[in-house]
């Protein structure tokens, strides 16, 4: 299989044509990584909120159903970007059905391995590789959890000679970061241009392009999106590229395609991209505050009453999702809606 030789192929491309951008390196590495495995869970590389507790997907689903109800119950489609194992969707769709909302399901997913996992939990889904494959009628009820952090980023680095792009070079099969020759000072926001030597500024062109496309479709068709990820309100200085493997951090330039490469999501820039398409963007709000506003404590109590033996583990899971020292503050949510649509709960 040609994919098995990703490091060799990348090395050859770099030897022939010169260093590649970090975005090219990250894009190629993650495409291979997700295509060839299910990375989630205790035996995988990382765990996500829907894999921690059913409460996460249920509350997101109830929030979408509530919005759909307040919008007058239009014909609608459930769309999820990067659904992983399909756990969030299964929990959300069950909660939505209980509220009378049973839309057709569209998964935007490139990995054949994960599509197979998703089909086990949500057999009625349709798959697409991007939004072009989702029909242009019906309001869109959109979810993306830990999707945008996996998209390729560019890094600009402040050197003594000004701002340069981070490139990836290669010696034998060892990959390493270098800085390019070309100057990038004119595209650095003026207030950040004078940052100290060594400072890193990240941009996420793929994430911005997807948000613009998504916002355009939401404006045209009606609907809303809830985007959840770890991140910040930028643009801001900071190198957030990280690689995880077996639940630990590793060197991002090692073993391309065998470890998960991510970067923190710049929510302010994504909100601005949505507004550029005339959508309404609200947030980011912290995940802990959002889940609390959506009623996680009442949901926990109801589940604990039904199965008292689970009360303690429900509390542990709730704390993991909500508490500031755990996922509650670093993870944030952005809402994007069509003009005239109600804001989802928790996004005052
Ligand atoms: N949302 C899930 C999984 C997060 S992992 C959860 O919370 O558990 C990232 C997901 O995005 C995976 O399903 C991966 O295959 C998918 N993905 C990554 N890059 C993608 C791309 N460019 N296009 C579509 N899906 C992508």
Coordinates of C-alpha atoms and ligand atoms in Angstrom, one line a residue:
X1 CA 0.0 0.0 0.0
X2 CA 1.5 3.3 -1.0
X3 CA 0.2 5.0 2.1
X4 CA 2.4 2.9 4.3
X5 CA 5.3 4.8 3.0
X6 CA 4.2 8.3 3.9
X7 CA 7.5 9.4 5.5
X8 CA 9.4 8.1 2.5
X9 CA 7.0 9.9 0.1
X10 CA 7.3 13.2 2.1
X11 CA 11.0 12.9 2.3
X12 CA 11.3 12.3 -1.5
X13 CA 9.0 15.3 -2.2
X14 CA 11.1 17.5 0.0
X15 CA 14.4 16.3 -1.5
X16 CA 13.1 17.0 -5.0
X17 CA 11.3 20.2 -4.5
X18 CA 12.6 21.7 -1.3
X19 CA 11.1 22.2 2.2
X20 CA 7.3 22.1 2.4
X21 CA 5.1 24.4 4.5
X22 CA 4.0 23.2 7.9
X23 CA 0.4 23.2 6.5
X24 CA 1.4 20.7 3.8
X25 CA 3.3 18.5 6.3
X26 CA 0.4 18.6 8.8
X27 CA -2.2 18.0 6.1
X28 CA -0.4 15.0 4.7
X29 CA 0.4 13.5 8.1
X30 CA -3.2 13.9 9.5
X31 CA -4.8 12.5 6.3
X32 CA -2.8 9.4 6.6
X33 CA -3.2 9.2 10.4
X34 CA -7.0 9.3 10.4
X35 CA -7.4 7.2 7.2
X36 CA -5.6 4.3 8.8
X37 CA -6.9 4.0 12.4
X38 CA -9.6 4.7 15.0
X39 CA -7.5 6.9 17.3
X40 CA -10.1 7.4 20.0
X41 CA -10.5 5.9 23.5
X42 CA -8.4 4.3 26.2
X43 CA -6.4 2.1 23.8
X44 CA -6.0 4.8 21.2
X45 CA -4.2 8.1 21.3
X46 CA -6.7 10.5 22.8
X47 CA -10.2 10.8 24.2
X48 CA -12.9 13.3 23.4
X49 CA -15.9 14.8 25.3
X50 CA -18.5 12.5 23.6
X51 CA -16.4 9.5 24.4
X52 CA -16.3 10.6 28.1
X53 CA -20.1 10.8 28.6
X54 CA -23.4 10.5 26.7
X55 CA -24.4 13.7 28.5
X56 CA -22.3 15.7 26.1
X57 CA -24.0 14.6 22.9
X58 CA -27.4 14.6 24.5
X59 CA -27.2 18.2 25.6
X60 CA -25.8 19.4 22.2
X61 CA -28.7 17.5 20.5
X62 CA -31.3 19.0 22.8
X63 CA -29.9 22.4 22.1
X64 CA -30.2 21.9 18.3
X65 CA -33.7 20.5 18.7
X66 CA -34.7 23.5 20.8
X67 CA -33.4 25.9 18.2
X68 CA -35.1 24.1 15.5
X69 CA -38.4 24.2 17.5
X70 CA -38.0 28.0 18.1
X71 CA -37.3 28.5 14.4
X72 CA -40.7 27.0 13.6
X73 CA -39.8 23.4 13.0
X74 CA -38.5 23.8 9.4
X75 CA -37.4 20.9 7.2
X76 CA -33.8 20.4 8.4
X77 CA -30.6 18.3 8.1
X78 CA -28.2 17.2 10.8
X79 CA -24.6 17.8 9.6
X80 CA -21.6 16.8 11.6
X81 CA -18.0 17.5 10.7
X82 CA -15.4 14.8 11.7
X83 CA -17.8 12.6 13.7
X84 CA -15.1 10.3 15.0
X85 CA -16.8 7.1 16.1
X86 CA -20.3 8.6 15.7
X87 CA -20.9 8.6 19.4
X88 CA -21.8 12.3 19.6
X89 CA -24.2 12.0 16.7
X90 CA -25.9 8.8 18.2
X91 CA -26.4 10.6 21.5
X92 CA -27.5 13.9 19.9
X93 CA -29.9 12.2 17.5
X94 CA -31.5 10.1 20.2
X95 CA -32.2 13.3 22.3
X96 CA -33.4 15.2 19.2
X97 CA -35.8 12.4 18.3
X98 CA -37.3 12.5 21.8
X99 CA -38.0 16.2 21.1
X100 CA -39.7 15.4 17.8
X101 CA -36.7 16.3 15.6
X102 CA -35.6 13.5 13.2
X103 CA -33.6 15.1 10.4
X104 CA -31.7 13.2 7.7
X105 CA -28.0 12.8 8.8
X106 CA -24.9 13.9 6.8
X107 CA -21.4 13.2 8.0
X108 CA -18.5 15.2 6.6
X109 CA -15.7 12.6 7.0
X110 CA -12.7 11.6 4.9
X111 CA -11.5 8.6 6.8
X112 CA -12.8 5.2 5.6
X113 CA -11.8 3.6 8.9
X114 CA -13.9 6.1 10.9
X115 CA -16.8 6.0 8.4
X116 CA -17.1 2.3 9.2
X117 CA -17.2 3.1 12.9
X118 CA -19.8 5.8 12.3
X119 CA -22.0 3.4 10.3
X120 CA -22.2 1.1 13.3
X121 CA -23.7 3.7 15.5
X122 CA -25.6 5.8 12.9
X123 CA -26.5 3.5 10.0
X124 CA -28.9 5.9 8.4
X125 CA -26.2 8.5 7.8
X126 CA -25.0 9.8 4.4
X127 CA -21.4 10.6 3.9
X128 CA -19.6 13.4 2.1
X129 CA -16.0 14.6 1.9
X130 CA -17.1 18.3 2.3
X131 CA -20.2 20.5 2.3
X132 CA -20.5 20.3 -1.4
X133 CA -21.8 16.8 -0.9
X134 CA -24.6 18.0 1.4
X135 CA -27.9 18.9 -0.3
X136 CA -28.7 22.6 -0.7
X137 CA -32.2 22.5 0.7
X138 CA -33.4 22.4 4.3
X139 CA -32.1 24.2 7.4
X140 CA -28.7 22.9 8.6
X141 CA -28.2 21.8 12.2
X142 CA -24.4 21.5 12.4
X143 CA -22.0 20.2 14.9
X144 CA -18.2 20.0 14.9
X145 CA -16.4 18.7 18.0
X146 CA -12.6 18.6 17.9
X147 CA -12.7 18.8 14.1
X148 CA -11.1 22.2 13.5
X149 CA -8.0 21.5 15.7
X150 CA -7.0 18.7 13.3
X151 CA -6.9 21.0 10.2
X152 CA -3.5 22.1 8.9
X153 CA -2.1 25.4 10.2
X154 CA 0.7 27.7 8.9
X155 CA 3.2 29.2 11.3
X156 CA 5.0 32.5 10.9
X157 CA 8.1 33.0 13.0
X158 CA 9.7 36.2 14.1
X159 CA 13.4 36.1 13.2
X160 CA 16.1 38.8 13.6
X161 CA 15.4 39.5 9.9
X162 CA 11.6 39.8 10.3
X163 CA 8.7 37.4 10.0
X164 CA 9.3 34.2 8.0
X165 CA 7.2 31.1 7.4
X166 CA 7.9 27.8 9.3
X167 CA 8.8 25.1 6.8
X168 CA 9.6 21.5 7.2
X169 CA 12.9 20.1 5.9
X170 CA 14.2 16.6 5.9
X171 CA 17.6 14.9 6.5
X172 CA 17.4 11.3 5.4
X173 CA 14.0 10.4 7.0
X174 CA 14.3 12.8 9.9
X175 CA 11.9 15.8 9.6
X176 CA 12.8 19.1 11.2
X177 CA 11.4 22.7 11.3
X178 CA 13.3 25.5 9.6
X179 CA 12.4 29.0 8.6
X180 CA 11.9 30.0 5.0
X181 CA 13.7 32.9 3.1
X182 CA 10.6 35.0 2.2
X183 CA 9.5 37.9 4.3
X184 CA 5.9 38.0 5.7
X185 CA 6.0 41.2 7.7
X186 CA 3.2 42.9 5.7
X187 CA 0.6 40.3 6.6
X188 CA 1.3 40.3 10.4
X189 CA -1.3 42.4 12.3
X190 CA 0.5 45.7 13.2
X191 CA 0.1 45.2 17.0
X192 CA 2.0 41.9 16.8
X193 CA 4.7 42.8 14.3
X194 CA 7.2 43.8 17.0
X195 CA 6.9 40.6 19.1
X196 CA 10.2 39.2 20.3
X197 CA 12.5 37.1 18.1
X198 CA 11.3 33.5 18.3
X199 CA 7.6 34.4 18.6
X200 CA 5.2 32.3 16.5
X201 CA 1.9 33.4 14.9
X202 CA -0.4 30.8 13.6
X203 CA -3.0 31.0 10.8
X204 CA -5.5 28.3 9.8
X205 CA -6.4 28.9 6.1
X206 CA -8.3 25.6 5.8
X207 CA -10.4 26.2 8.9
X208 CA -11.2 29.7 7.7
X209 CA -12.2 28.4 4.3
X210 CA -14.5 25.8 5.8
X211 CA -16.2 28.2 8.2
X212 CA -16.8 30.6 5.3
X213 CA -18.3 27.9 3.2
X214 CA -20.4 26.7 6.2
X215 CA -21.6 30.2 7.0
X216 CA -22.6 30.8 3.4
X217 CA -24.7 27.7 3.4
X218 CA -26.3 28.5 6.8
X219 CA -27.2 32.0 5.6
X220 CA -28.7 30.5 2.3
X221 CA -30.6 27.5 3.9
X222 CA -31.2 28.7 7.5
X223 CA -29.9 26.8 10.5
X224 CA -27.1 27.0 13.0
X225 CA -23.7 25.5 13.9
X226 CA -22.1 24.7 17.2
X227 CA -18.4 24.4 16.9
X228 CA -16.5 23.1 20.0
X229 CA -12.8 22.8 20.4
X230 CA -9.9 23.9 22.5
X231 CA -8.6 27.3 21.6
X232 CA -8.4 31.0 22.2
X233 CA -9.6 34.3 20.9
X234 CA -6.9 35.6 18.6
X235 CA -5.0 36.3 16.5
X236 CA -2.3 35.9 19.2
X237 CA 1.3 35.0 19.6
X238 CA 2.0 31.4 20.5
X239 CA 3.1 28.0 19.1
X240 CA 0.2 25.6 19.8
X241 CA 1.2 22.8 17.4
X242 CA 1.2 19.5 19.3
X243 CA 1.3 15.8 18.7
X244 CA -0.2 13.1 20.8
X245 CA 0.3 9.4 20.8
X246 CA -0.9 6.9 23.4
X247 CA -2.3 9.8 25.5
X248 CA 1.0 11.6 25.8
X249 CA 2.7 14.5 24.0
X250 CA 5.4 13.7 21.4
X251 CA 7.6 15.6 19.0
X252 CA 5.3 16.9 16.1
X253 CA 8.0 16.4 13.5
X254 CA 8.5 12.7 14.3
X255 CA 6.8 9.9 12.5
X256 CA 4.4 11.8 10.2
X257 CA 1.1 10.0 9.9
X258 CA 1.5 7.9 13.0
X259 CA 0.5 10.5 15.6
X260 CA -2.2 13.1 15.9
X261 CA -1.2 16.6 15.0
X262 CA -3.4 19.5 16.3
X263 CA -3.3 23.2 17.0
X264 CA -5.5 25.3 19.2
X265 CA -8.4 26.9 17.4
X266 CA -8.5 30.7 17.0
X267 CA -12.2 31.3 17.6
X268 CA -12.2 35.1 17.0
X269 CA -10.8 34.6 13.5
X270 CA -13.4 31.9 12.8
X271 CA -16.2 34.1 14.1
X272 CA -14.9 36.9 11.8
X273 CA -14.9 34.5 8.9
X274 CA -18.6 33.6 9.6
X275 CA -19.5 37.3 9.8
X276 CA -17.8 38.0 6.5
X277 CA -20.5 35.8 5.0
X278 CA -23.2 37.7 6.8
X279 CA -23.9 34.9 9.3
X280 CA -24.4 35.7 13.0
X281 CA -21.5 34.5 15.2
X282 CA -21.7 34.3 19.0
X283 CA -19.0 33.3 21.4
X284 CA -16.7 31.7 22.2
X285 CA -18.2 30.6 25.5
X286 CA -16.3 28.1 27.7
X287 CA -17.5 24.5 27.5
X288 CA -18.1 24.3 31.2
X289 CA -20.4 27.4 31.2
X290 CA -22.2 26.1 28.0
X291 CA -22.9 22.6 29.4
X292 CA -24.0 24.1 32.7
X293 CA -26.4 26.4 30.9
X294 CA -27.7 23.5 28.8
X295 CA -28.6 21.6 32.0
X296 CA -25.8 19.0 32.6
X297 CA -26.4 18.9 36.3
X298 CA -30.1 18.1 35.9
X299 CA -29.2 15.5 33.2
X300 CA -26.7 14.0 35.6
X301 CA -29.2 13.8 38.4
X302 CA -31.8 12.2 36.2
X303 CA -29.4 9.5 35.0
X304 CA -28.1 8.9 38.5
X305 CA -31.7 8.4 39.7
X306 CA -32.3 5.9 37.0
X307 CA -29.1 3.9 37.8
X308 CA -27.9 4.8 41.3
X309 CA -24.8 2.6 40.9
X310 CA -23.5 5.0 38.3
X311 CA -23.9 8.2 40.4
X312 CA -20.2 8.4 41.2
X313 CA -18.9 7.9 37.7
X314 CA -21.5 10.3 36.3
X315 CA -20.2 12.9 38.7
X316 CA -16.6 12.2 37.6
X317 CA -17.5 12.5 34.0
X318 CA -19.5 15.7 34.5
X319 CA -16.5 17.2 36.4
X320 CA -14.2 16.3 33.6
X321 CA -16.4 18.1 31.0
X322 CA -17.2 21.1 33.1
X323 CA -14.5 21.9 35.7
X324 CA -12.1 24.7 34.8
X325 CA -9.0 22.6 35.7
X326 CA -10.2 19.9 33.4
X327 CA -11.9 20.5 30.0
X328 CA -14.3 23.2 31.1
X329 CA -12.2 26.3 30.3
X330 CA -9.7 25.4 27.6
X331 CA -12.6 24.0 25.5
X332 CA -14.8 26.6 24.0
X333 CA -17.9 26.8 21.8
X334 CA -18.8 29.1 19.0
X335 CA -22.3 29.4 17.6
X336 CA -23.0 30.4 14.0
X337 CA -26.6 31.1 12.9
X338 CA -28.5 32.4 9.9
X339 CA -29.8 36.0 10.5
X340 CA -33.2 35.8 12.1
X341 CA -32.5 32.4 13.6
X342 CA -32.6 32.1 17.4
X343 CA -29.2 31.8 19.2
X344 CA -28.6 28.4 20.8
X345 CA -29.0 28.2 24.6
X346 CA -26.0 29.2 26.6
X347 CA -24.8 31.8 24.0
X348 CA -26.5 34.8 25.6
Ligands
LIG1 N1 -15.7 14.6 16.7 C1 -15.2 13.4 17.1 C2 -13.8 13.0 16.5 C3 -12.7 14.0 16.6 S1 -11.2 13.5 15.8 C4 -15.1 13.3 18.6 O1 -15.4 14.4 19.3 O2 -14.9 12.3 19.2 C5 -11.3 14.4 14.2 C6 -12.3 13.9 13.2 O3 -12.2 14.7 12.1 C7 -12.1 12.5 12.7 O4 -13.3 11.9 12.5 C8 -11.3 12.7 11.4 O5 -11.3 11.6 10.6 C9 -12.0 13.9 10.9 N2 -11.2 14.7 10.0 C10 -9.9 15.2 10.1 N3 -9.6 15.9 9.1 C11 -10.6 16.0 8.2 C12 -10.9 16.6 7.0 N4 -10.0 17.4 6.4 N5 -12.1 16.4 6.4 C13 -13.0 15.7 7.0 N6 -12.9 15.0 8.2 C14 -11.7 15.2 8.8

